[in-house]
Amino acid sequence: MAAESEQSAPAGPAGVPAGIKTRRTALGTHLFDRRTGMNLFIDQPRADEPAPLAPRQVSVALTNACDLRCSYCYAPKTPGRHDSAIVVSWAKELDAHGCFGVGFGGGEPTLLAGFPELCQLVAAQTGLAVTFTTHGHHLTASLCSQLAGAVHFIRISMDGVGQTYERLRGRSFGALLDRLAVVRDVAPFGINVVVNEWTVRELGQVADVAARAGARELLLLPQQPTARRHGIDDVALSEMRSWLHRYRGPLAVTLGATGIEGLPAIAPVPGEQPLEAYAHITADGVLKRTSYHAGGLPIGKDGVMAALSVLQAAGATL
Ligand code: SF4
């Protein structure tokens, strides 16, 4: 498939086919195609000093609002939402500095007024892959038709199946399955699972349901401590580890970056430092190392890259 597009697309800079983004680091060149998700890293260290790079992936909490009340939710309960124009301006800046993708989240991103239009603008005006994470219950046929062609991957939360899901998320599991049947026509999608003492026993069922629905990927997110809930306990973590070793199904299984110490994870890009790989922007405009991180820096009028350089220089103190 990549060979076909290489033959039909006009060549971009330095012979790279149009539509494929390149990212040059000290250790090599990373190529990415948002249309297929293809990643290729050419391991060829450079002698010259690379230009400052944006993180490879940036998540943006579009709003703190959500109509669900999951006990392990770590999204701030303070008001906060972004204006689409500022998000588009950040996306353009990140795109120009080598970022590959922006992931919208929250809260619940589909509650932001103008959400589909925002996705359309970012997809049309940048080369970024547009993804978002959602509880899925607002993915109506009408919203999906507006999102088709404007998003490249969708992440849908499914914490357990049947009654476990309904107790934890407070919504009908059948209704979620109905939404999955619609979303598969919009973009490739994956399933996110918050792993805790209840959901860990149902990982196999979640993976089976996800595969039958047409998901490509299963993202395991060990539960993090919040004001109302403890983090994943050692027993559940051990059960998750055993399940990972046993799983032989068709889904690509990936792990959230937090709480996976000792698990068999492979860094996607060799030698990549944390802020080169990822950063998060909160719903009130603070650039952080991760969505769980306590520190961060408000993004000023001089933009995301200026805030990033301060964050990089501050090391772990900010
Ligand atoms: S759906 Fe997500 S944002 Fe909403 S309460 Fe649950 S965990 Fe929080």
PDB file of C-alpha atoms in Angstrom, residues 22-175:
ATOM      1  CA  THR A  22       9.829  13.695   8.290  1.00  0.00           C
ATOM      2  CA  ARG A  23      11.389  14.386  11.642  1.00  0.00           C
ATOM      3  CA  ARG A  24      15.155  14.676  11.880  1.00  0.00           C
ATOM      4  CA  THR A  25      16.797  13.999  15.234  1.00  0.00           C
ATOM      5  CA  ALA A  26      20.434  13.568  16.256  1.00  0.00           C
ATOM      6  CA  LEU A  27      20.004   9.782  15.931  1.00  0.00           C
ATOM      7  CA  GLY A  28      18.279   9.557  12.550  1.00  0.00           C
ATOM      8  CA  THR A  29      15.256  10.392  10.443  1.00  0.00           C
ATOM      9  CA  HIS A  30      11.709   9.389  11.326  1.00  0.00           C
ATOM     10  CA  LEU A  31       9.102   9.182   8.540  1.00  0.00           C
ATOM     11  CA  PHE A  32       5.367   9.095   9.306  1.00  0.00           C
ATOM     12  CA  ASP A  33       2.261   8.794   7.128  1.00  0.00           C
ATOM     13  CA  ARG A  34      -0.903   9.920   8.932  1.00  0.00           C
ATOM     14  CA  ARG A  35      -3.100   8.251   6.288  1.00  0.00           C
ATOM     15  CA  THR A  36      -1.819   4.751   7.050  1.00  0.00           C
ATOM     16  CA  GLY A  37      -0.097   5.136  10.445  1.00  0.00           C
ATOM     17  CA  MET A  38       3.152   3.945   8.832  1.00  0.00           C
ATOM     18  CA  ASN A  39       6.271   4.761  10.890  1.00  0.00           C
ATOM     19  CA  LEU A  40       9.804   4.281   9.582  1.00  0.00           C
ATOM     20  CA  PHE A  41      12.954   5.235  11.495  1.00  0.00           C
ATOM     21  CA  ILE A  42      16.185   5.476   9.525  1.00  0.00           C
ATOM     22  CA  ASP A  43      18.950   4.911  12.020  1.00  0.00           C
ATOM     23  CA  GLN A  44      21.587   7.288  10.648  1.00  0.00           C
ATOM     24  CA  PRO A  45      23.104   9.715  13.200  1.00  0.00           C
ATOM     25  CA  ARG A  46      23.716  13.278  11.978  1.00  0.00           C
ATOM     26  CA  ALA A  47      26.865  15.309  12.424  1.00  0.00           C
ATOM     27  CA  ASP A  48      25.091  18.715  12.405  1.00  0.00           C
ATOM     28  CA  GLU A  49      23.007  20.145  15.245  1.00  0.00           C
ATOM     29  CA  PRO A  50      19.266  19.401  14.640  1.00  0.00           C
ATOM     30  CA  ALA A  51      16.798  22.310  14.802  1.00  0.00           C
ATOM     31  CA  PRO A  52      14.585  22.508  17.933  1.00  0.00           C
ATOM     32  CA  LEU A  53      11.807  19.956  17.665  1.00  0.00           C
ATOM     33  CA  ALA A  54       8.281  19.884  19.012  1.00  0.00           C
ATOM     34  CA  PRO A  55       7.273  16.711  20.855  1.00  0.00           C
ATOM     35  CA  ARG A  56       6.430  13.895  18.444  1.00  0.00           C
ATOM     36  CA  GLN A  57       2.906  13.703  19.897  1.00  0.00           C
ATOM     37  CA  VAL A  58       0.964  16.342  21.866  1.00  0.00           C
ATOM     38  CA  SER A  59      -2.307  15.746  23.667  1.00  0.00           C
ATOM     39  CA  VAL A  60      -4.676  18.665  24.241  1.00  0.00           C
ATOM     40  CA  ALA A  61      -7.474  18.595  26.805  1.00  0.00           C
ATOM     41  CA  LEU A  62     -10.107  20.604  24.928  1.00  0.00           C
ATOM     42  CA  THR A  63     -12.421  20.908  27.939  1.00  0.00           C
ATOM     43  CA  ASN A  64     -12.583  19.674  31.519  1.00  0.00           C
ATOM     44  CA  ALA A  65     -16.342  19.092  31.167  1.00  0.00           C
ATOM     45  CA  CYS A  66     -17.697  15.555  31.049  1.00  0.00           C
ATOM     46  CA  ASP A  67     -21.145  14.076  31.524  1.00  0.00           C
ATOM     47  CA  LEU A  68     -19.813  10.845  33.089  1.00  0.00           C
ATOM     48  CA  ARG A  69     -18.592  10.496  36.675  1.00  0.00           C
ATOM     49  CA  CYS A  70     -15.941   7.752  36.662  1.00  0.00           C
ATOM     50  CA  SER A  71     -14.463   7.465  40.172  1.00  0.00           C
ATOM     51  CA  TYR A  72     -10.899   7.134  38.831  1.00  0.00           C
ATOM     52  CA  CYS A  73     -11.131  10.179  36.551  1.00  0.00           C
ATOM     53  CA  TYR A  74      -8.061  12.365  36.900  1.00  0.00           C
ATOM     54  CA  ALA A  75      -9.330  15.250  34.707  1.00  0.00           C
ATOM     55  CA  PRO A  76      -9.466  18.478  36.752  1.00  0.00           C
ATOM     56  CA  LYS A  77     -12.957  19.395  37.975  1.00  0.00           C
ATOM     57  CA  THR A  78     -12.314  23.111  37.451  1.00  0.00           C
ATOM     58  CA  PRO A  79     -13.880  24.956  34.503  1.00  0.00           C
ATOM     59  CA  GLY A  80     -11.644  25.017  31.465  1.00  0.00           C
ATOM     60  CA  ARG A  81     -12.160  24.872  27.716  1.00  0.00           C
ATOM     61  CA  HIS A  82     -10.285  26.045  24.661  1.00  0.00           C
ATOM     62  CA  ASP A  83     -11.239  28.352  21.871  1.00  0.00           C
ATOM     63  CA  SER A  84     -10.803  26.530  18.558  1.00  0.00           C
ATOM     64  CA  ALA A  85      -8.727  29.365  17.041  1.00  0.00           C
ATOM     65  CA  ILE A  86      -5.975  29.050  19.668  1.00  0.00           C
ATOM     66  CA  VAL A  87      -5.885  25.265  19.268  1.00  0.00           C
ATOM     67  CA  VAL A  88      -5.495  25.626  15.503  1.00  0.00           C
ATOM     68  CA  SER A  89      -2.667  28.151  15.993  1.00  0.00           C
ATOM     69  CA  TRP A  90      -0.837  25.760  18.367  1.00  0.00           C
ATOM     70  CA  ALA A  91      -1.372  22.887  15.937  1.00  0.00           C
ATOM     71  CA  LYS A  92       0.179  24.905  13.093  1.00  0.00           C
ATOM     72  CA  GLU A  93       3.171  25.805  15.247  1.00  0.00           C
ATOM     73  CA  LEU A  94       3.687  22.190  16.365  1.00  0.00           C
ATOM     74  CA  ASP A  95       3.317  20.973  12.782  1.00  0.00           C
ATOM     75  CA  ALA A  96       5.987  23.403  11.572  1.00  0.00           C
ATOM     76  CA  HIS A  97       8.403  22.085  14.221  1.00  0.00           C
ATOM     77  CA  GLY A  98       8.177  18.409  13.362  1.00  0.00           C
ATOM     78  CA  CYS A  99       5.286  17.204  15.530  1.00  0.00           C
ATOM     79  CA  PHE A 100       3.512  14.186  14.023  1.00  0.00           C
ATOM     80  CA  GLY A 101       0.161  14.206  15.768  1.00  0.00           C
ATOM     81  CA  VAL A 102      -2.254  15.924  18.085  1.00  0.00           C
ATOM     82  CA  GLY A 103      -4.590  13.952  20.349  1.00  0.00           C
ATOM     83  CA  PHE A 104      -7.699  15.699  21.640  1.00  0.00           C
ATOM     84  CA  GLY A 105      -9.092  14.677  25.005  1.00  0.00           C
ATOM     85  CA  GLY A 106     -10.595  16.188  28.096  1.00  0.00           C
ATOM     86  CA  GLY A 107     -12.901  15.779  29.941  1.00  0.00           C
ATOM     87  CA  GLU A 108     -14.974  14.689  26.996  1.00  0.00           C
ATOM     88  CA  PRO A 109     -13.741  16.416  23.806  1.00  0.00           C
ATOM     89  CA  THR A 110     -16.967  15.862  21.841  1.00  0.00           C
ATOM     90  CA  LEU A 111     -18.690  18.244  24.304  1.00  0.00           C
ATOM     91  CA  LEU A 112     -16.628  21.180  22.992  1.00  0.00           C
ATOM     92  CA  ALA A 113     -18.831  23.343  20.775  1.00  0.00           C
ATOM     93  CA  GLY A 114     -17.424  23.176  17.247  1.00  0.00           C
ATOM     94  CA  PHE A 115     -15.449  19.974  17.882  1.00  0.00           C
ATOM     95  CA  PRO A 116     -15.901  18.465  14.389  1.00  0.00           C
ATOM     96  CA  GLU A 117     -15.069  21.791  12.759  1.00  0.00           C
ATOM     97  CA  LEU A 118     -11.887  22.004  14.852  1.00  0.00           C
ATOM     98  CA  CYS A 119     -10.814  18.539  13.662  1.00  0.00           C
ATOM     99  CA  GLN A 120     -11.548  19.534  10.062  1.00  0.00           C
ATOM    100  CA  LEU A 121      -9.446  22.725  10.380  1.00  0.00           C
ATOM    101  CA  VAL A 122      -6.449  20.973  11.934  1.00  0.00           C
ATOM    102  CA  ALA A 123      -6.568  18.149   9.377  1.00  0.00           C
ATOM    103  CA  ALA A 124      -6.830  20.619   6.469  1.00  0.00           C
ATOM    104  CA  GLN A 125      -4.321  23.240   7.636  1.00  0.00           C
ATOM    105  CA  THR A 126      -1.585  20.996   9.047  1.00  0.00           C
ATOM    106  CA  GLY A 127       0.091  17.678   8.267  1.00  0.00           C
ATOM    107  CA  LEU A 128      -0.681  16.382  11.761  1.00  0.00           C
ATOM    108  CA  ALA A 129      -2.473  13.141  12.472  1.00  0.00           C
ATOM    109  CA  VAL A 130      -5.665  14.114  14.317  1.00  0.00           C
ATOM    110  CA  THR A 131      -6.788  11.688  16.994  1.00  0.00           C
ATOM    111  CA  PHE A 132      -9.121  11.931  19.957  1.00  0.00           C
ATOM    112  CA  THR A 133     -10.073   9.968  23.063  1.00  0.00           C
ATOM    113  CA  THR A 134     -13.737   9.701  23.977  1.00  0.00           C
ATOM    114  CA  HIS A 135     -16.159   7.748  26.127  1.00  0.00           C
ATOM    115  CA  GLY A 136     -17.956   7.196  22.823  1.00  0.00           C
ATOM    116  CA  HIS A 137     -21.552   7.884  23.792  1.00  0.00           C
ATOM    117  CA  HIS A 138     -21.859  11.065  21.695  1.00  0.00           C
ATOM    118  CA  LEU A 139     -20.603   9.447  18.479  1.00  0.00           C
ATOM    119  CA  THR A 140     -23.908   9.749  16.668  1.00  0.00           C
ATOM    120  CA  ALA A 141     -24.243   9.145  12.939  1.00  0.00           C
ATOM    121  CA  SER A 142     -24.423  12.925  12.442  1.00  0.00           C
ATOM    122  CA  LEU A 143     -21.201  13.651  14.378  1.00  0.00           C
ATOM    123  CA  CYS A 144     -19.451  10.726  12.692  1.00  0.00           C
ATOM    124  CA  SER A 145     -20.330  12.020   9.236  1.00  0.00           C
ATOM    125  CA  GLN A 146     -18.718  15.375  10.128  1.00  0.00           C
ATOM    126  CA  LEU A 147     -15.597  13.656  11.463  1.00  0.00           C
ATOM    127  CA  ALA A 148     -15.072  11.351   8.480  1.00  0.00           C
ATOM    128  CA  GLY A 149     -11.908  12.424   6.653  1.00  0.00           C
ATOM    129  CA  ALA A 150     -10.931  14.833   9.453  1.00  0.00           C
ATOM    130  CA  VAL A 151      -9.579  12.338  12.016  1.00  0.00           C
ATOM    131  CA  HIS A 152      -6.985   9.646  11.581  1.00  0.00           C
ATOM    132  CA  PHE A 153      -7.525   7.504  14.691  1.00  0.00           C
ATOM    133  CA  ILE A 154     -10.122   7.379  17.475  1.00  0.00           C
ATOM    134  CA  ARG A 155      -9.578   6.012  20.990  1.00  0.00           C
ATOM    135  CA  ILE A 156     -12.662   4.785  22.820  1.00  0.00           C
ATOM    136  CA  SER A 157     -12.734   3.952  26.516  1.00  0.00           C
ATOM    137  CA  MET A 158     -14.089   0.525  27.505  1.00  0.00           C
ATOM    138  CA  ASP A 159     -13.364  -0.363  31.111  1.00  0.00           C
ATOM    139  CA  GLY A 160     -14.525  -3.972  31.329  1.00  0.00           C
ATOM    140  CA  VAL A 161     -17.586  -5.470  29.659  1.00  0.00           C
ATOM    141  CA  GLY A 162     -21.290  -5.779  30.514  1.00  0.00           C
ATOM    142  CA  GLN A 163     -22.122  -5.058  34.154  1.00  0.00           C
ATOM    143  CA  THR A 164     -18.532  -4.124  35.076  1.00  0.00           C
ATOM    144  CA  TYR A 165     -18.518  -1.439  32.374  1.00  0.00           C
ATOM    145  CA  GLU A 166     -21.963  -0.201  33.401  1.00  0.00           C
ATOM    146  CA  ARG A 167     -21.028   0.008  37.093  1.00  0.00           C
ATOM    147  CA  LEU A 168     -17.756   1.842  36.405  1.00  0.00           C
ATOM    148  CA  ARG A 169     -18.902   4.148  33.621  1.00  0.00           C
ATOM    149  CA  GLY A 170     -22.592   4.532  34.496  1.00  0.00           C
ATOM    150  CA  ARG A 171     -23.711   4.011  30.891  1.00  0.00           C
ATOM    151  CA  SER A 172     -25.246   1.138  28.925  1.00  0.00           C
ATOM    152  CA  PHE A 173     -22.713  -1.321  27.498  1.00  0.00           C
ATOM    153  CA  GLY A 174     -25.125  -2.145  24.669  1.00  0.00           C
ATOM    154  CA  ALA A 175     -25.246   1.547  23.731  1.00  0.00           C
TER     155      ALA A 175
END
